[in-house]
Short mmCIF file of C-alpha atoms in Angstrom, two decimals:
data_model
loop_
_atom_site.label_atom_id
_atom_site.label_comp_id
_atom_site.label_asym_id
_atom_site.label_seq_id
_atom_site.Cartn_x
_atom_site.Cartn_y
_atom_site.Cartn_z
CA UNK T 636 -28.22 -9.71 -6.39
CA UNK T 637 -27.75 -7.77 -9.74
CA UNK T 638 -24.13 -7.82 -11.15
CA UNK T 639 -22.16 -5.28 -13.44
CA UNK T 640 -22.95 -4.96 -16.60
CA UNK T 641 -20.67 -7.92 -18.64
CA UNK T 642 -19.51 -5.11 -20.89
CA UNK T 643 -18.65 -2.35 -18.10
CA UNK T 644 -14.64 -3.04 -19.13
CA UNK T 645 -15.16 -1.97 -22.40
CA UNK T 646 -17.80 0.94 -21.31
CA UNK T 647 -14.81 2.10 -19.09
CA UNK T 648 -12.15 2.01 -21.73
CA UNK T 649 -12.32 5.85 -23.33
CA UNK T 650 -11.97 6.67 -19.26
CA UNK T 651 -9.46 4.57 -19.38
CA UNK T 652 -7.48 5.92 -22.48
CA UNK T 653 -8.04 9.75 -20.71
CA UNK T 654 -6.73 8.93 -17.56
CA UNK T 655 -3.80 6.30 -18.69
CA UNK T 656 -2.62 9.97 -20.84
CA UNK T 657 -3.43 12.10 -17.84
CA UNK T 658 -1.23 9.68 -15.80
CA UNK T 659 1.98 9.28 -18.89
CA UNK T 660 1.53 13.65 -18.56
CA UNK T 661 1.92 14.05 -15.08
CA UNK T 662 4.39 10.83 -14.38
CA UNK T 663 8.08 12.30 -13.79
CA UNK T 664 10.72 10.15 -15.01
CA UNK T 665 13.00 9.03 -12.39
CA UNK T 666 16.02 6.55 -11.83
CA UNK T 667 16.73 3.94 -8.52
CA UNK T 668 20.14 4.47 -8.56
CA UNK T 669 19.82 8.04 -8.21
CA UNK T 670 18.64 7.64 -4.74
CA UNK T 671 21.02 4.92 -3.84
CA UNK T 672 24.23 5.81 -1.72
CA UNK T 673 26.53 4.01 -3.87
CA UNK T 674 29.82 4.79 -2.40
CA UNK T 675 28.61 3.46 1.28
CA UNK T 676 28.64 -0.59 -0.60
CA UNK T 677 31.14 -2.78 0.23
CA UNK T 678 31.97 -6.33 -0.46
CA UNK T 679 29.81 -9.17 1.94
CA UNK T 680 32.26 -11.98 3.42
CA UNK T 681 31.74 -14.50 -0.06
CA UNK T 682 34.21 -11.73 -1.78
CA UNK T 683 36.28 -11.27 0.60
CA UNK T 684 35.03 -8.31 3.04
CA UNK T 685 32.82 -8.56 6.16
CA UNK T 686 29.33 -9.74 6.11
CA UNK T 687 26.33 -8.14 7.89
CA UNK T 688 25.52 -7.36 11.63
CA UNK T 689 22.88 -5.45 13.38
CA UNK T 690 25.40 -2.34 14.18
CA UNK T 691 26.10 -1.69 10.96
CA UNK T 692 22.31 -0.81 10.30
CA UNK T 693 21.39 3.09 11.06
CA UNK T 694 17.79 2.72 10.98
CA UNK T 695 15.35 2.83 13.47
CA UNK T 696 13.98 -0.99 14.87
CA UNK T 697 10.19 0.34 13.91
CA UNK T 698 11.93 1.19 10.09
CA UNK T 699 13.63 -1.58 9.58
CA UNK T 700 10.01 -3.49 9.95
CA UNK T 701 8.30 -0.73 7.91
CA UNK T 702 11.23 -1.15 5.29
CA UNK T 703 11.23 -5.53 4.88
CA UNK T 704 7.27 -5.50 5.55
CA UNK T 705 6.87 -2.82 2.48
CA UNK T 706 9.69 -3.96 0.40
CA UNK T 707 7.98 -7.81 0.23
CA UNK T 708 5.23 -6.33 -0.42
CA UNK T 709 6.55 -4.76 -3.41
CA UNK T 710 8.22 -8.06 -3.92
CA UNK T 711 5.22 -9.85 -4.59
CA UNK T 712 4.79 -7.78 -8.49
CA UNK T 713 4.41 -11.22 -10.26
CA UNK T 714 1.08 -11.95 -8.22
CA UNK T 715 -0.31 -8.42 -8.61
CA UNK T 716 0.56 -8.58 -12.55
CA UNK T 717 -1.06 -11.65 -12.96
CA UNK T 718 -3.94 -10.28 -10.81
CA UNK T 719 -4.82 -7.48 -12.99
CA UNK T 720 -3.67 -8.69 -15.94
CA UNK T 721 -6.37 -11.57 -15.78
CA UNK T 722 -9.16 -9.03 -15.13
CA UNK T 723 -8.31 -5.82 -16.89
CA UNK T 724 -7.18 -7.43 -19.79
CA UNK T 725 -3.69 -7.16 -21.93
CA UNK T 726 -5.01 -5.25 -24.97
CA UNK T 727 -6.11 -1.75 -25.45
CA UNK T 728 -5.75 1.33 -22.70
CA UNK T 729 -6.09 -1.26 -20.28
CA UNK T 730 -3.54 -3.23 -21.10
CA UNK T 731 -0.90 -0.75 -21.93
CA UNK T 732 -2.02 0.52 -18.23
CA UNK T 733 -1.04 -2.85 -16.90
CA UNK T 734 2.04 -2.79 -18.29
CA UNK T 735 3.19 0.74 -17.05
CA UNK T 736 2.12 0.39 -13.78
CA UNK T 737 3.80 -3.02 -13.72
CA UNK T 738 6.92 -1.31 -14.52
CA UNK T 739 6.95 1.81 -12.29
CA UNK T 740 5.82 -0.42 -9.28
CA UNK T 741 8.71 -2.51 -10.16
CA UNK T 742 10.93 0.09 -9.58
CA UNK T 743 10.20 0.34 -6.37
CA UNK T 744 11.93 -2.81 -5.21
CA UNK T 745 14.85 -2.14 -6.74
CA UNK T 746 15.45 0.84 -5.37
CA UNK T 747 14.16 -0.47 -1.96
CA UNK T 748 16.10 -3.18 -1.88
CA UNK T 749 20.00 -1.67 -3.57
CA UNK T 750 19.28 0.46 -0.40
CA UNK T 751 19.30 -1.58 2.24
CA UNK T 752 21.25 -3.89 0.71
CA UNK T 753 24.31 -1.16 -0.14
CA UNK T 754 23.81 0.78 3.62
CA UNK T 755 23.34 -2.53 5.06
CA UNK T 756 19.94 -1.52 6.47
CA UNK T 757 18.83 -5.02 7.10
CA UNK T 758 20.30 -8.11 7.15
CA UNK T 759 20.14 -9.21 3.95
CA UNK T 760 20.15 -13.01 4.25
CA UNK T 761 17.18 -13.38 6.26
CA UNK T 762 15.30 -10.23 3.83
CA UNK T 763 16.49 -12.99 0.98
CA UNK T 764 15.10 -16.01 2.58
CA UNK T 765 11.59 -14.10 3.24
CA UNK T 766 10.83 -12.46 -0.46
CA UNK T 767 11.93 -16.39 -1.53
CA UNK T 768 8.99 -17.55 1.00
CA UNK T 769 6.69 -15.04 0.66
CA UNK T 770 6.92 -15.35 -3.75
CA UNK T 771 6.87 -18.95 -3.27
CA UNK T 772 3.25 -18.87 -1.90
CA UNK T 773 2.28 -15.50 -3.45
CA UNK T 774 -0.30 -13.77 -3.66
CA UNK T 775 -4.32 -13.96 -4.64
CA UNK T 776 -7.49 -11.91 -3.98
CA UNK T 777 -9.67 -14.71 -4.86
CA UNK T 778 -12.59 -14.62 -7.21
CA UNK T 779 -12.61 -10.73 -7.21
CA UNK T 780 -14.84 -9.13 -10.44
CA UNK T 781 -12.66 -6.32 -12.49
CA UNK T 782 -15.10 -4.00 -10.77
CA UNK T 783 -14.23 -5.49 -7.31
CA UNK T 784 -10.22 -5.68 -8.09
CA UNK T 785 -10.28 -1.59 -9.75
CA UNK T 786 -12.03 -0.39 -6.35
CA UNK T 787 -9.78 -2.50 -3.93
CA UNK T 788 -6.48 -1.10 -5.71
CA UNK T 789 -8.11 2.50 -5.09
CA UNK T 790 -7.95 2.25 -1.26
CA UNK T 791 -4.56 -0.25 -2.10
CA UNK T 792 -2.67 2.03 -3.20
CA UNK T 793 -3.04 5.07 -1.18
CA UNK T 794 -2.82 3.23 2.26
CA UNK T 795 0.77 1.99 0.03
CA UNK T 796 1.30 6.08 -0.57
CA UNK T 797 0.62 6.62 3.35
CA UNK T 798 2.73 3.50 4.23
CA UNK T 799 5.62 4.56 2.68
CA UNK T 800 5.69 8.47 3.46
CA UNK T 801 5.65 7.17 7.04
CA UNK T 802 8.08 4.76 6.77
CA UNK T 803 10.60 7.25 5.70
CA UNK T 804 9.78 9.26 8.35
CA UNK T 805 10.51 7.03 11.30
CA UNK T 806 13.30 5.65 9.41
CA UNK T 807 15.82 8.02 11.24
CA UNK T 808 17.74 8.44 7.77
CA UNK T 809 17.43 11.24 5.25
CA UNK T 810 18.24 9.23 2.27
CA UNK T 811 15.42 6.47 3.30
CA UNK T 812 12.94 9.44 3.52
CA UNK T 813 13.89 11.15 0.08
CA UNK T 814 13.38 7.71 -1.59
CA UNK T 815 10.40 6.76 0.31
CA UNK T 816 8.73 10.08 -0.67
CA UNK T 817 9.73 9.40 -4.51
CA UNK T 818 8.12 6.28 -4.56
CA UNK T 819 4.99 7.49 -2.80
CA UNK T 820 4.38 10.26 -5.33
CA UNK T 821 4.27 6.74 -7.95
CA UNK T 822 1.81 5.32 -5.44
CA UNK T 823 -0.45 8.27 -5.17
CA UNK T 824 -0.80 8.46 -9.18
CA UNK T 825 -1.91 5.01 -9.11
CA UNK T 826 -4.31 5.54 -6.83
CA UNK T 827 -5.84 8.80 -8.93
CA UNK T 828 -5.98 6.52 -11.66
CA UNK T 829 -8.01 3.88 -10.15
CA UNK T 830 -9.73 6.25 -8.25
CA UNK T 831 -11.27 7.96 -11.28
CA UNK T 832 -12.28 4.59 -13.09
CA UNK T 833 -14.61 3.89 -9.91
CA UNK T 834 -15.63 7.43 -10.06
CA UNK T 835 -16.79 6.40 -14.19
CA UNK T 836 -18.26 3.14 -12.85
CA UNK T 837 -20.56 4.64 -10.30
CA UNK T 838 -22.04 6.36 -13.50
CA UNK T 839 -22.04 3.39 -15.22
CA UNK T 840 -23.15 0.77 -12.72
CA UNK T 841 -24.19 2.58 -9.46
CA UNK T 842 -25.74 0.01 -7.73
CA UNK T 843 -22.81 -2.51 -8.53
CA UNK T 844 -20.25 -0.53 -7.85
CA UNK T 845 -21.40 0.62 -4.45
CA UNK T 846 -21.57 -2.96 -3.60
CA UNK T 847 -18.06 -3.28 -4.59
CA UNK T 848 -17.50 -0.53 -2.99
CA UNK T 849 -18.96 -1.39 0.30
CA UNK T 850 -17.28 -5.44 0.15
CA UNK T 851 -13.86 -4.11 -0.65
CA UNK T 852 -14.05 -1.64 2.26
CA UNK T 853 -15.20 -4.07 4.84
CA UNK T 854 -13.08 -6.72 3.86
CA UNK T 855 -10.22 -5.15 3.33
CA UNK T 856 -7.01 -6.62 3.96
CA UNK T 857 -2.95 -5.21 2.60
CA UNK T 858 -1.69 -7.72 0.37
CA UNK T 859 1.06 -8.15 2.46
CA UNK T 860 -1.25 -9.94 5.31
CA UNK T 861 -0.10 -13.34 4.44
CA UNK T 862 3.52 -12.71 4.61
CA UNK T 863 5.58 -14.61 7.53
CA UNK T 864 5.74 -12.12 10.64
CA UNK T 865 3.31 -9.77 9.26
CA UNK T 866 0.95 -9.64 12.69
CA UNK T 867 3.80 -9.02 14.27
CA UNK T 868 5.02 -5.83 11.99
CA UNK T 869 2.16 -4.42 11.66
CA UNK T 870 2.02 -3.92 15.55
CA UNK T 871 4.93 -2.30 15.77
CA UNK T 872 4.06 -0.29 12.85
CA UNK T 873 0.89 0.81 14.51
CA UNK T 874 2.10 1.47 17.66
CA UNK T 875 4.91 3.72 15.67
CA UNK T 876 1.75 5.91 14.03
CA UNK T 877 3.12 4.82 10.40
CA UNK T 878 -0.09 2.66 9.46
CA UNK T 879 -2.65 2.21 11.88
CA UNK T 880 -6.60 2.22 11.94
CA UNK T 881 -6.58 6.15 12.18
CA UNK T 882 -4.91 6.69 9.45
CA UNK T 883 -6.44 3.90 7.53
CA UNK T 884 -9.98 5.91 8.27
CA UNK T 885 -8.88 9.39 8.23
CA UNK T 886 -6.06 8.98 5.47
CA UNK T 887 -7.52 6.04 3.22
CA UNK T 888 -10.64 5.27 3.12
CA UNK T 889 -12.41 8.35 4.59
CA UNK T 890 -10.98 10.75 1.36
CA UNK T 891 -11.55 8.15 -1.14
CA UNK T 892 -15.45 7.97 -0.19
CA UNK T 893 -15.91 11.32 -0.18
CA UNK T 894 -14.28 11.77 -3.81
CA UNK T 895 -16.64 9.13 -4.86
CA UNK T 896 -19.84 11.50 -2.82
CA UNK T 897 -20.98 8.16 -1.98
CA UNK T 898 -23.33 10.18 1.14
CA UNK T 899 -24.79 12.03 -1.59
CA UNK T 900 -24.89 9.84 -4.24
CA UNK T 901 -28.28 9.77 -6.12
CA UNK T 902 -30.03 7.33 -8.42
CA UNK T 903 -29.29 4.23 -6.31
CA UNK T 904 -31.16 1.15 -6.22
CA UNK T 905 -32.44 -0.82 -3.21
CA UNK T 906 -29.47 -2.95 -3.87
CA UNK T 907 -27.00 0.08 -4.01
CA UNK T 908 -28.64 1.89 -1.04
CA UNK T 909 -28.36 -1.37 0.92
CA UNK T 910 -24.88 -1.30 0.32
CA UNK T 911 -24.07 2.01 1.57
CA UNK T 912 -26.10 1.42 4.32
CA UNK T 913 -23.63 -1.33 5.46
CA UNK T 914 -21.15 0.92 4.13
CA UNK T 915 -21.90 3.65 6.98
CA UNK T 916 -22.36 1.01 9.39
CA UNK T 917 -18.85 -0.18 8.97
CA UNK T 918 -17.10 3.25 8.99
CA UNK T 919 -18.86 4.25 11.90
CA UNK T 920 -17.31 1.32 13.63
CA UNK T 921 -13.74 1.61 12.22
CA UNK T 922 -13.97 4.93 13.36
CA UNK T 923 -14.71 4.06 17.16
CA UNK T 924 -11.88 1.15 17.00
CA UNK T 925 -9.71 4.27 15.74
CA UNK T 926 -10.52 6.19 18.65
CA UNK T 927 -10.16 3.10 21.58
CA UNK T 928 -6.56 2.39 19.71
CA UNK T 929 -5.06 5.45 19.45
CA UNK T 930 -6.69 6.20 23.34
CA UNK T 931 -5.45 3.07 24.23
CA UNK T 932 -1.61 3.91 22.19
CA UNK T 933 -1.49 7.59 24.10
CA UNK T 934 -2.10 5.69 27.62
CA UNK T 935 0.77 3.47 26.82
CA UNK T 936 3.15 5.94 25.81
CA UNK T 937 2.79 7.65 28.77
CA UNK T 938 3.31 4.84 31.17
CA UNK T 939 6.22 4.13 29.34
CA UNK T 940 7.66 7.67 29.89
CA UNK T 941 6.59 7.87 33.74
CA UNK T 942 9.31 4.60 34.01
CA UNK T 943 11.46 5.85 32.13
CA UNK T 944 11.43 8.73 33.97
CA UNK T 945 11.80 7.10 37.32
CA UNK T 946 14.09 4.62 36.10
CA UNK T 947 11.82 1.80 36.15
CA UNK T 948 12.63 -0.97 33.74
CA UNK T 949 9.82 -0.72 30.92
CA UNK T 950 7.36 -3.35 30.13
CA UNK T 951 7.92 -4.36 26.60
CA UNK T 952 4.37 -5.86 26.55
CA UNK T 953 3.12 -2.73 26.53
#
């Protein structure tokens, strides 16, 4: 199997330079504390006051998973630093991109977390004991090429963007929602950026990069999969309609592809057409999974309303 070229990262760089200024142009400045409700802290037992309890939290059970699962995630920076750092480089456009989008993802932890830590979202003992876990082990995508790692953190970051937006909207809170959408306008950018160096690599490298392409679509996985009670938050977060195969093919990876025109895409190899054979293949069949769970989601729902309706004590299984 034929490989990038050894020099696409430097090919890539002038793309890189446009889009890192397109990105600094169209980036709004903004501050975590600003979306923080300050004046709702109040001292934890070890000063004195009361320490948490579940009352005390006015979000929804589904956000308060959405909130922790996403917030780890974001947790995990040092890992994805490291990750990009190692293949994109440190020097040039590519490394001063590192760098800024190390620092505007960071700021979406802080303001995460001074949230539910100030409103008392979540209890913030056990959210401390998990980011210690889940940094401990950390996080790595194995022995993915640049090419591999810049197409994975295409589809990355907008399922993040989706992620979020819906978080804040089954959060039941206002304030959650206005800084959920803040950070997913951050999240989106990324994605454009990344988005467009795949977009210059398919010119580049077509053949390569549709394998890429076609590996990091079928094997995807959030980078949050490893994280302790993850299966379980996820299916609650599914069954809420924030993140679940739908949207992941109709919001994610669906747009991305057809950006890219990878249908119409000319000039491919056998290698490259192989690929997006595959490629088809596999969206064909997330798409009918999508289908049997959201089918299978609506049928649930409305046995759950017929006993609530009658008075019948629900199944939580279901």
């Amino acid at each position: 199997m034929s490989t990038a070229p050894a020099h696409l990262l430097e090919e890539l760089e002038p793309v890189v330079a446009q889009n890192l200024d397109r990105h600094l142009g169209l980036a709004q400045e903004w501050h975590p504390h600003d979306y923080v409700p300050w004046s709702e802290g109040r001292d934890f037992a070890a000063m004195g006051g009361e320490d948490w309890a579940p009352e005390q939290s006015r979000l929804s059970e589904v956000g308060k998973a959405a909130m922790i699962t996403n917030l780890l995630t974001e947790d995990n920076l040092p890992s994805y630093h490291r990750e990009i750092a190692t293949r994109f480089g440190r020097d040039g456009a590519w490394g001063t991109w590192v760098g800024r989008w190390t620092a505007e993802e960071n700021r979406h932890g802080i303001a995460m977390r001074d949230y539910l830590v100030v409103t008392r979202g979540v209890d913030p003992v056990e959210l401390e004991r998990a980011r210690m876990d889940y940094m401990t082990s950390g996080y790595d995508s194995g022995d993915k090429t640049p090419l591999e790692a810049v197409t994975y953190v295409s589809f990355q970051e907008l399922a993040t963007r989706v992620s979020h937006r819906n978080t804040g909207k089954v959060t039941g809170d206002p304030v959650a929602d206005k800084l959920l959408a803040r950070i997913s306008k951050d999240e989106n950018l990324h994605m454009v950026f990344y988005r467009n160096i795949v977009e210059a690599a398919l010119k580049i490298a077509p053949d390569a990069t549709m394998r890429a392409i076609a590996d990091e679509v079928i094997g995807f996985e959030m980078p949050g999969a490893t994280m302790a009670g993850f299966r379980r938050n996820s299916m609650m977060i599914a069954k809420a309609g924030v993140y679940d195969l739908r949207l992941h093919h109709d919001e994610v990876i669906a747009p991305i592809l057809k950006y890219w025109n990878v249908d119409g895409l000319t000039g491919l190899g056998p290698e490259g057409e192989k690929a997006r054979e595959e490629l088809a293949t596999f969206m064909a069949g997330l798409d009918e999974q999508a289908t049997r769970f959201v089918d299978r989601r609506a049928e649930s729902r409305a046995r759950t309303a017929a006993r609530s309706e009658s008075g019948e004590t629900p199944d939580i299984a279901s």
